[in-house]
mmCIF file of C-alpha atoms and ligand atoms in Angstrom:
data_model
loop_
_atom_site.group_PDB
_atom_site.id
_atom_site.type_symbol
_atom_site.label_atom_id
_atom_site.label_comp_id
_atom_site.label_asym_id
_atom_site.label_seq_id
_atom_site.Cartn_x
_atom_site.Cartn_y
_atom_site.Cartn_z
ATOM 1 C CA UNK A 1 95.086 137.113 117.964
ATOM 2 C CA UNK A 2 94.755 139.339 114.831
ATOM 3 C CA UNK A 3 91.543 140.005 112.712
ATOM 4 C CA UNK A 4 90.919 137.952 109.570
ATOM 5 C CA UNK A 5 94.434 139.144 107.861
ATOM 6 C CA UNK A 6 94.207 139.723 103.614
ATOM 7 C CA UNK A 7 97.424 138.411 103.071
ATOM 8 C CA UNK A 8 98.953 139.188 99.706
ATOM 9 C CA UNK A 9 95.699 139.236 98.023
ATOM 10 C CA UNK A 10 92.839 141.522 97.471
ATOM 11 C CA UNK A 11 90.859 141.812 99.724
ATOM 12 C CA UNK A 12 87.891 140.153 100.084
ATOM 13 C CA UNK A 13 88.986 137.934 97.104
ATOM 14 C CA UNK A 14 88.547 133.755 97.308
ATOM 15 C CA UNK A 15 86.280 134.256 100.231
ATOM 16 C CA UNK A 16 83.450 132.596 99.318
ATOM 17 C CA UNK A 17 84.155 128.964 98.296
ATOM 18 C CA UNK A 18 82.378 127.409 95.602
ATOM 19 C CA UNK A 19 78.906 126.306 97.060
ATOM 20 C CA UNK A 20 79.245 129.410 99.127
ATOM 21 C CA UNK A 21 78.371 127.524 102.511
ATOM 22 C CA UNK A 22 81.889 125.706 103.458
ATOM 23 C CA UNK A 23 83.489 128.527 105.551
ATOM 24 C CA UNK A 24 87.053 128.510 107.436
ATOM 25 C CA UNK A 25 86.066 131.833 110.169
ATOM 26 C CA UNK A 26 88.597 132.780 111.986
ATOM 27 C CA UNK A 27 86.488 132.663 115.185
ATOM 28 C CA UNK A 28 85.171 128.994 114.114
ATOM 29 C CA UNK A 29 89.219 127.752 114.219
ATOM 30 C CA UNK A 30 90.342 129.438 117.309
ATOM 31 C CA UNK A 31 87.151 127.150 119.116
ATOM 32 C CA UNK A 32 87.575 124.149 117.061
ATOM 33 C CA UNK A 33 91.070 124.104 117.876
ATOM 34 C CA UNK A 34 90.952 125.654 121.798
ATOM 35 C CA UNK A 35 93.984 123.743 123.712
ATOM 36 C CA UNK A 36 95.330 123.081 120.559
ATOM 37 C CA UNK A 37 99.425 123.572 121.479
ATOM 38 C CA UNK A 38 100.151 123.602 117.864
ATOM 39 C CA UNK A 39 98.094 126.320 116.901
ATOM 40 C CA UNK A 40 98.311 128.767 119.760
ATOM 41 C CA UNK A 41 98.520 131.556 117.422
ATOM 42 C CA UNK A 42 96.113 131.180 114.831
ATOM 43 C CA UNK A 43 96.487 133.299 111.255
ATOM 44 C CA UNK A 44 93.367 133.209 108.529
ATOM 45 C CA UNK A 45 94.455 134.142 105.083
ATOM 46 C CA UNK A 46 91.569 134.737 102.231
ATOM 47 C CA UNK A 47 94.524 134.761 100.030
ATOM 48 C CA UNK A 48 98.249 133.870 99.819
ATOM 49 C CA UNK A 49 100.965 132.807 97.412
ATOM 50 C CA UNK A 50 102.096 130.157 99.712
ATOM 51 C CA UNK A 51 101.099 129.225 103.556
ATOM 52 C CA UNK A 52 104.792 127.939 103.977
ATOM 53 C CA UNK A 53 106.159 131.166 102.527
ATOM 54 C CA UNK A 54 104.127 132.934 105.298
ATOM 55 C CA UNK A 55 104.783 130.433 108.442
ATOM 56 C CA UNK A 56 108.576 130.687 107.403
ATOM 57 C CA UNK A 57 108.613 134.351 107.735
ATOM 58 C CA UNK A 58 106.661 134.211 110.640
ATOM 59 C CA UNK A 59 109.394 131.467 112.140
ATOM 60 C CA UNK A 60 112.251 133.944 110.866
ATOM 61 C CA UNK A 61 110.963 136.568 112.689
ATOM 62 C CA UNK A 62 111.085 134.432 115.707
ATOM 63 C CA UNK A 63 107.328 132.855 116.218
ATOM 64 C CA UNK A 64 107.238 129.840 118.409
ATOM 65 C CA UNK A 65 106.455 126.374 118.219
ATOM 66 C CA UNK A 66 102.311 126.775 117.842
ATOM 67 C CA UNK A 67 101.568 129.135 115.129
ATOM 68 C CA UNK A 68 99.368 128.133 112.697
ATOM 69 C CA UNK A 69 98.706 129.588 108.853
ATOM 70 C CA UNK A 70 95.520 128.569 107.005
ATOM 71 C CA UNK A 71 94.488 130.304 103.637
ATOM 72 C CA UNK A 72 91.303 129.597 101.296
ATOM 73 C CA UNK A 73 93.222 129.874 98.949
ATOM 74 C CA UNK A 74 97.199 129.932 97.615
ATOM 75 C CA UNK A 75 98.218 131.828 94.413
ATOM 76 C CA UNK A 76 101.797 129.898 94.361
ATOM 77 C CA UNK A 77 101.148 126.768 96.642
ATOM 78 C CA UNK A 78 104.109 124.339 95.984
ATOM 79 C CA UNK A 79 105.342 121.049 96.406
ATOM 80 C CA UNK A 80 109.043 119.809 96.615
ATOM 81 C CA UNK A 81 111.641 120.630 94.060
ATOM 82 C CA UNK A 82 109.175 124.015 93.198
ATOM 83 C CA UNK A 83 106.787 121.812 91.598
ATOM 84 C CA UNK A 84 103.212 123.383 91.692
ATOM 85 C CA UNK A 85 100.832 122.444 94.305
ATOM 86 C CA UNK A 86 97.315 122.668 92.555
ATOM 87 C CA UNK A 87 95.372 124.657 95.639
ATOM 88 C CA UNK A 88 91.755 125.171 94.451
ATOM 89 C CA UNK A 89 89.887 128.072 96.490
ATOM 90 C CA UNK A 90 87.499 127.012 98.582
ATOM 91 C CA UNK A 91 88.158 123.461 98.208
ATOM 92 C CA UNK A 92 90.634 122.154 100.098
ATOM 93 C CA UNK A 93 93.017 122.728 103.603
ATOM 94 C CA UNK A 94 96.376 124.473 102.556
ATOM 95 C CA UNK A 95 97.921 124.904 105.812
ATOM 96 C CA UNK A 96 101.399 125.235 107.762
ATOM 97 C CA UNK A 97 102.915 124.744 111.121
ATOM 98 C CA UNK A 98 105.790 126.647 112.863
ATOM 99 C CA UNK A 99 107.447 123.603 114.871
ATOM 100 C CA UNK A 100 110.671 123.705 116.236
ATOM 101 C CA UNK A 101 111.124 120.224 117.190
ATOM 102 C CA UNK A 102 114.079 119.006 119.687
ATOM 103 C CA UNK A 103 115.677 116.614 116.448
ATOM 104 C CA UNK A 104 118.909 116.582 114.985
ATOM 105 C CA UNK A 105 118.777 117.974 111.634
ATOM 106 C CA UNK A 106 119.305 114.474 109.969
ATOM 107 C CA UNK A 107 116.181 113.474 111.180
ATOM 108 C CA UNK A 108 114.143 116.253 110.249
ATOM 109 C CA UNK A 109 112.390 113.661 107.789
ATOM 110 C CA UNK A 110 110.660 112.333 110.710
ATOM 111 C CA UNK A 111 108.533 115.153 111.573
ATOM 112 C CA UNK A 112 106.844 115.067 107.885
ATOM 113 C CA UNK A 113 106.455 111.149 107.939
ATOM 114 C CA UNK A 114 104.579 111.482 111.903
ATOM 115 C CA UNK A 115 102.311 114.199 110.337
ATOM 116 C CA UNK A 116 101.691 112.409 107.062
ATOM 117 C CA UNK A 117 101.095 109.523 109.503
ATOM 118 C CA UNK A 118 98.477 111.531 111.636
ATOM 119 C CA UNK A 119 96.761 112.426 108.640
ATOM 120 C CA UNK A 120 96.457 109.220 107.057
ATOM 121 C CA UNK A 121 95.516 107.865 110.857
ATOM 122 C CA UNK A 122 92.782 110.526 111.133
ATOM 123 C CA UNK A 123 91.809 109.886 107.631
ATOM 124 C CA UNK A 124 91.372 105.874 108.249
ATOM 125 C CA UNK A 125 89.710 106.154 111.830
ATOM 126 C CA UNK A 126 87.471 109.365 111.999
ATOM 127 C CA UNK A 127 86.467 109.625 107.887
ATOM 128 C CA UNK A 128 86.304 105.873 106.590
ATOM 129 C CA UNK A 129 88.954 106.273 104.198
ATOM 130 C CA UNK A 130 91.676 103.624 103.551
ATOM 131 C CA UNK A 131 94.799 106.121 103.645
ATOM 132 C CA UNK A 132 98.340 105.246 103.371
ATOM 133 C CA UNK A 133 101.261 107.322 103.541
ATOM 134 C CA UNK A 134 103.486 106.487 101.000
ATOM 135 C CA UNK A 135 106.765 107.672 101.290
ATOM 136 C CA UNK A 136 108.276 110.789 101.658
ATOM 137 C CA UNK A 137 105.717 113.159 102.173
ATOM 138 C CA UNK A 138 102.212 111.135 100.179
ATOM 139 C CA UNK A 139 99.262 110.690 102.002
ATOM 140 C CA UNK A 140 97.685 108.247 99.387
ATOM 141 C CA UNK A 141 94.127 106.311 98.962
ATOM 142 C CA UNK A 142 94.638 103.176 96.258
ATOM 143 C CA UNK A 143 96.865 104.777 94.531
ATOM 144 C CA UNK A 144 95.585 108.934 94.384
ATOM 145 C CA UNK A 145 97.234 111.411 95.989
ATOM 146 C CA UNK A 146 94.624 112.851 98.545
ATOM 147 C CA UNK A 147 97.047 115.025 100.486
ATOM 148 C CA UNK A 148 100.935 116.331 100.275
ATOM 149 C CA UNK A 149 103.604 117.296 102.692
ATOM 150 C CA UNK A 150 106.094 119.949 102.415
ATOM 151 C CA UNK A 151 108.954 120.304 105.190
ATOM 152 C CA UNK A 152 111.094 123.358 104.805
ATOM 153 C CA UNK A 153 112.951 125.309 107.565
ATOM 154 C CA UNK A 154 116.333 126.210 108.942
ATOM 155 C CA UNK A 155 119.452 124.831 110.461
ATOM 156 C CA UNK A 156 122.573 125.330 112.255
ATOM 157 C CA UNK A 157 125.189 122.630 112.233
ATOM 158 C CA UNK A 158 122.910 119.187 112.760
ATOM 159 C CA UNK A 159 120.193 121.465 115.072
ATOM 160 C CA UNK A 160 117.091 122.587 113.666
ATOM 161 C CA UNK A 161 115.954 126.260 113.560
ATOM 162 C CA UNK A 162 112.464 125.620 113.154
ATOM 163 C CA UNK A 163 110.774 123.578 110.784
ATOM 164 C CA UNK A 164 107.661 124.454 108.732
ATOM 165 C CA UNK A 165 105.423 122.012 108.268
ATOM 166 C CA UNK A 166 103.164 122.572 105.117
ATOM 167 C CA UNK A 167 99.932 120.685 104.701
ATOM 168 C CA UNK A 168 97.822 120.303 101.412
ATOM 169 C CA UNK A 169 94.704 118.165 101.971
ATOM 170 C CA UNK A 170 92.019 118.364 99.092
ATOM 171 C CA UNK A 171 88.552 118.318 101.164
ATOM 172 C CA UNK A 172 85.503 119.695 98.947
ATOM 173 C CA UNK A 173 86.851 118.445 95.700
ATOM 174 C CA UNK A 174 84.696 116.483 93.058
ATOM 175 C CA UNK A 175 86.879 114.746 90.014
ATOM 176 C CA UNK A 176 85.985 117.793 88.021
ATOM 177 C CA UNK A 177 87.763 119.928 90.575
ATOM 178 C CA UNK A 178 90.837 119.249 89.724
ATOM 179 C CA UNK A 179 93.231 119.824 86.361
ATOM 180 C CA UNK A 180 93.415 117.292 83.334
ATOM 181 C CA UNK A 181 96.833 116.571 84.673
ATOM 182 C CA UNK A 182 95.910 115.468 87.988
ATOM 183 C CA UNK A 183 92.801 113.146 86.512
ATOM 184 C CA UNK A 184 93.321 109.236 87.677
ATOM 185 C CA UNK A 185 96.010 111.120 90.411
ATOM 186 C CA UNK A 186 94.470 113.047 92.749
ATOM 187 C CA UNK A 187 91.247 112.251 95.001
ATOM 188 C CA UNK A 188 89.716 114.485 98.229
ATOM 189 C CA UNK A 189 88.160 113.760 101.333
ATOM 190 C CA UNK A 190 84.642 114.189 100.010
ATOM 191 C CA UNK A 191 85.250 111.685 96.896
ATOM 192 C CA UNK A 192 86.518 109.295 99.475
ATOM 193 C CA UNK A 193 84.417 109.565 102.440
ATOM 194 C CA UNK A 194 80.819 109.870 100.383
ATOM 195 C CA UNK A 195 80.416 112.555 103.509
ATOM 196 C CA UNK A 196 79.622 115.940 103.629
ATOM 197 C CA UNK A 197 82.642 117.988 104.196
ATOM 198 C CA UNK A 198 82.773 120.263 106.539
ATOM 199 C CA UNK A 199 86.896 121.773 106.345
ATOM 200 C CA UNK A 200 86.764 122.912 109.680
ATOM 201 C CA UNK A 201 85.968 120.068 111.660
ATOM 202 C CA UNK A 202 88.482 118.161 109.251
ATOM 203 C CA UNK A 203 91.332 121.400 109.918
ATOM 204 C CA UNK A 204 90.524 120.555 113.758
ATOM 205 C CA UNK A 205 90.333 116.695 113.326
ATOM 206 C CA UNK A 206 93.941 117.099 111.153
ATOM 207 C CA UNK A 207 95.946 119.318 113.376
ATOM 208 C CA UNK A 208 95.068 117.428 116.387
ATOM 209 C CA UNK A 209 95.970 114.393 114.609
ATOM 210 C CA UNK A 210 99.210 116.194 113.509
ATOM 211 C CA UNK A 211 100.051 117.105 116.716
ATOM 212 C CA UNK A 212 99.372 114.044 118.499
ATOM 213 C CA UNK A 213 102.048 111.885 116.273
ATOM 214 C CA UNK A 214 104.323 115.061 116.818
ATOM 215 C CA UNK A 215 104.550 115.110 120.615
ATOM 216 C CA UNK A 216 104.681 111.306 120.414
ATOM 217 C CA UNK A 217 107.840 111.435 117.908
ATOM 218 C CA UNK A 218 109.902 113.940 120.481
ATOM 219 C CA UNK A 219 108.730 112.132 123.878
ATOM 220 C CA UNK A 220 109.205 108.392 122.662
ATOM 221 C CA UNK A 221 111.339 108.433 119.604
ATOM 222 C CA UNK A 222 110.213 107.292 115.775
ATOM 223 C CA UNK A 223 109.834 103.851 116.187
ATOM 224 C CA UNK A 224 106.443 103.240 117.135
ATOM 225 C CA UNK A 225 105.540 105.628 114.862
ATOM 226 C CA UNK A 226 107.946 103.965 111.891
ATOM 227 C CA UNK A 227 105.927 100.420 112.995
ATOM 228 C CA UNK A 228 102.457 102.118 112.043
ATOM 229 C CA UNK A 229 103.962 103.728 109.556
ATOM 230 C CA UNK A 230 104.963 100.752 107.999
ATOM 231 C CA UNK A 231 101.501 98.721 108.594
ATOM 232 C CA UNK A 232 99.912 101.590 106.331
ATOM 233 C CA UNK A 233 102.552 101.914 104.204
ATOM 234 C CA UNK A 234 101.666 100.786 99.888
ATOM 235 C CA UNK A 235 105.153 100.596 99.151
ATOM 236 C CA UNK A 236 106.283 97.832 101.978
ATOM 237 C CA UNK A 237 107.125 94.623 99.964
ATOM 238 C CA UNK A 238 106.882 96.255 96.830
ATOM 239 C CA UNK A 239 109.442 96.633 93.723
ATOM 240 C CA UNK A 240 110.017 100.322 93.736
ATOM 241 C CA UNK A 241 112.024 102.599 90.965
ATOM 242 C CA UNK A 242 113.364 105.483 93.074
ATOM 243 C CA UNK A 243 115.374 108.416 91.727
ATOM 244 C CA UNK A 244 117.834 110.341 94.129
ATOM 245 C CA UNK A 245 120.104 113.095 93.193
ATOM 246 C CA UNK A 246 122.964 110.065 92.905
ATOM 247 C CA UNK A 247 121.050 108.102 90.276
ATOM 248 C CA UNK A 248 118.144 105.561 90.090
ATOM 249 C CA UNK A 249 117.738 102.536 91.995
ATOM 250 C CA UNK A 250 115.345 99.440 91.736
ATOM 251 C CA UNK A 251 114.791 97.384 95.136
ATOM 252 C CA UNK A 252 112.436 95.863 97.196
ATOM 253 C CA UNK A 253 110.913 97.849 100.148
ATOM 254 C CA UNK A 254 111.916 96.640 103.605
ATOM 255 C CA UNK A 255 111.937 98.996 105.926
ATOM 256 C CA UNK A 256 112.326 102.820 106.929
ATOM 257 C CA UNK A 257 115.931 103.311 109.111
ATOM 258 C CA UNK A 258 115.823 105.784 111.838
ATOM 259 C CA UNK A 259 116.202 108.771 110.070
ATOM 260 C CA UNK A 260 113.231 108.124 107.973
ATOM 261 C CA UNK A 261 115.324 106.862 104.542
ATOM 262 C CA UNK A 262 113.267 104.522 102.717
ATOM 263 C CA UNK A 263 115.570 101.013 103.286
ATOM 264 C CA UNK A 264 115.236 98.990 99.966
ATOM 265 C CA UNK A 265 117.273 95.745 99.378
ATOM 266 C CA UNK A 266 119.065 96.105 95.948
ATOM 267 C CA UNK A 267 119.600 92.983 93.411
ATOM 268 C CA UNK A 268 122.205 91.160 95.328
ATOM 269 C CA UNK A 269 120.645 91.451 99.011
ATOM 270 C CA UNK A 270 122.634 94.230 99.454
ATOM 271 C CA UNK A 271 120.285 96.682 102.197
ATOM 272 C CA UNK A 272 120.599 100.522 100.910
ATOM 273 C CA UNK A 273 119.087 104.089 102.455
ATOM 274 C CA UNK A 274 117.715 106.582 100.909
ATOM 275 C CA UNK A 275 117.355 109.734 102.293
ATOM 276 C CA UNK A 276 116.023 111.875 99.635
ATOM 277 C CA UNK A 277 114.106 110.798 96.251
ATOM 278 C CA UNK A 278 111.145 110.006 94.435
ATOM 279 C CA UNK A 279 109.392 106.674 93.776
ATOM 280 C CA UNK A 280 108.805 106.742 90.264
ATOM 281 C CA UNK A 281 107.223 102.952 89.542
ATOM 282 C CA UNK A 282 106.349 100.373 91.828
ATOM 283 C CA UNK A 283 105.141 96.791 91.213
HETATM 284 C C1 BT5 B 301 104.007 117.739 97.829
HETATM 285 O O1 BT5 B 301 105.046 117.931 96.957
HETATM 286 O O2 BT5 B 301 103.217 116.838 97.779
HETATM 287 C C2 BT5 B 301 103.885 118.810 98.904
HETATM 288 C C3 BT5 B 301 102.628 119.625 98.762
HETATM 289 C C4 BT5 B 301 102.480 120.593 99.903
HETATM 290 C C5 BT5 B 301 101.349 121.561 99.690
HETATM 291 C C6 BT5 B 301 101.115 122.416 100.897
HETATM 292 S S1 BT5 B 301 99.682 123.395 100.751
HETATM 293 C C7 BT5 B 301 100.118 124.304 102.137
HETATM 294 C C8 BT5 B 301 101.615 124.534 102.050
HETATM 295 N N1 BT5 B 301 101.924 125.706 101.244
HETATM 296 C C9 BT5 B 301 102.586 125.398 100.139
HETATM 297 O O3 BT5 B 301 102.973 126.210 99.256
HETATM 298 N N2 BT5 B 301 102.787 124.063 100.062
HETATM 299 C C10 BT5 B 301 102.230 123.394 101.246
HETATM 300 P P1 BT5 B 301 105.516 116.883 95.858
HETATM 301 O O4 BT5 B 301 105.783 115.562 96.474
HETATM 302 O O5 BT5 B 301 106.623 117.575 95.144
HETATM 303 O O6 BT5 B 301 104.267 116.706 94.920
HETATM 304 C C11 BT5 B 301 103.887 117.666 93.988
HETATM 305 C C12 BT5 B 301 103.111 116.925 92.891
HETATM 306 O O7 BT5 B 301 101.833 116.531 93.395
HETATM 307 C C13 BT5 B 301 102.819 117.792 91.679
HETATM 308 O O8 BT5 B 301 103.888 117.768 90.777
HETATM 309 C C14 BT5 B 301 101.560 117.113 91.120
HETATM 310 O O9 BT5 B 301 101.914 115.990 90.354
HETATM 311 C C15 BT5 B 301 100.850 116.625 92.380
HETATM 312 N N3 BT5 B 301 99.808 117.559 92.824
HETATM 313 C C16 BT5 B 301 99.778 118.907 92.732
HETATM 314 N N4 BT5 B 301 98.674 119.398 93.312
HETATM 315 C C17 BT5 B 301 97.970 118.328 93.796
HETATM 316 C C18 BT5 B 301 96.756 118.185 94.505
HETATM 317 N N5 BT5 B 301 96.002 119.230 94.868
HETATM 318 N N6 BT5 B 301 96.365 116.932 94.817
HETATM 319 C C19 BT5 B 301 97.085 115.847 94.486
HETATM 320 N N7 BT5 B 301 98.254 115.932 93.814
HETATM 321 C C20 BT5 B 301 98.696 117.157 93.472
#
């Protein structure tokens, strides 16, 4: 479609990554990814505040299902809650997806937990690396966070608009790569794998693997996908401490219902859902 676009940034700026040799080209996508019915429409940022910020305008303005976002780098990358996704140029894949999946609204959970589960999938089968997905939106390796998930879009009644689907994956990172706050936290693709990275067979081997969980999700339904999901999952069986909007809650992992919540039983056996929170502790 359109040239190599500058975004918000300078440009020219963050085009070169670190090592100089890893390159996302525009023309080196649009064949990696040929067929690809999630990105149809393909759109190369050097710079951006946020991917998601540009898919959702893109989605507002009435793109379809199949447009794809990809910048080197994000000025403003975030994570749920506005809490700051650390987006190192060069380094990683900060992506989104336009989707406008046929879901109730309720479920729209779902579509984050099949991608996180196509990434983790991808991760374990085609790189060597023992990823979970750890519930919400945490693609995980023994404990670091190697990737995160951010599902925003719009909604009328229990319909969905469209859904964004943003994807942070750290690829090129070594430990120094990343802030003193994320040390013991945060791990990449090449840490994991020992393997050179290259981020565009890994954006084509990821959005493929997106995709493929997707398609499954809307043609067969969420529970084949909530099965795997719960064979890779490093919260099942566990003691978790999860904080919701309602309060905080202590209970064993069982299960994921069919919206996605996170089924834990409580002290006296009782089962309870939860839709929306954060796992704080788990033993
Ligand atoms: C997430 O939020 O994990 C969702 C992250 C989504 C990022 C992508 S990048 C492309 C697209 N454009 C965007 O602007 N966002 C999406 P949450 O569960 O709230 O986790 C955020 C927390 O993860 C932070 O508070 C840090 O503790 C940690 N974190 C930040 N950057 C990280 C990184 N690069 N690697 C691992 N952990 C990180």
């Amino acid at each position: 479609m359109n040239d190599l676009e500058s975004g918000d940034g300078a440009p020219g700026e963050g085009r070169e990554p670190a090592g100089g040799a890893d390159v996302l080209d525009e023309a080196g996508i649009r064949t990696a990814l040929a067929g690809s019915r999630l990105a149809r429409e393909v759109h190369i940022f050097e710079r951006v505040v946020s991917t998601n910020d540009q898919a959702l305008a893109l989605a507002r303005s009435g793109a379809g299902e199949g447009n794809l976002v990809v910048a080197d780098r994000q000025t403003g990358g975030r994570g749920r809650q506005g809490r700051p996704w650390h987006s190192a140029p060069g380094l990683g894949l900060w992506l989104s997806l336009v989707l406008r999946p046929a879901l109730e609204a309720r479920r729209s959970t779902l579509v984050s937990l099949a991608g996180a589960l196509g990434i983790a999938t991808t991760l374990r089968q085609g790189w060597g690396i023992r990823a979970g997905v750890k519930w919400p939106n945490d693609v995980v390796v023994d404990g670091r966070k190697i990737c995160g998930l951010l599902s925003e879009g719009e909604f009328s009644g229990d319909s969905i608009r469209f859904l964004v689907l943003g994807i942070g994956l750290n690829a090129l990172h070594g430990r120094e790569d990343f802030p003193a706050e994320l040390a013991g936290r945060a791990t990449s693709v090449a840490l994991e794998s020992g393997r050179q990275v290259r981020r565009l067979e890994l954006l084509a081997d990821v959005v493929r693997a997106v995709e493929a969980k997707y398609f499954y999700l809307e043609a067969r339904g969420f529970d084949g996908i909530r099965r795997e999901l719960l064979l890779v999952s490093p919260l099942m069986g566990k003691v978790a401490r999860v904080v919701t909007a309602a309060g905080e809650l202590e209970g064993t992992v069982v299960d994921l219902d069919e919206n996605g919540a996170l089924v834990l039983r409580l002290g006296g056996g009782h089962l309870k859902s939860i839709v929306a929170g954060e796992v704080v502790r788990v033993t």
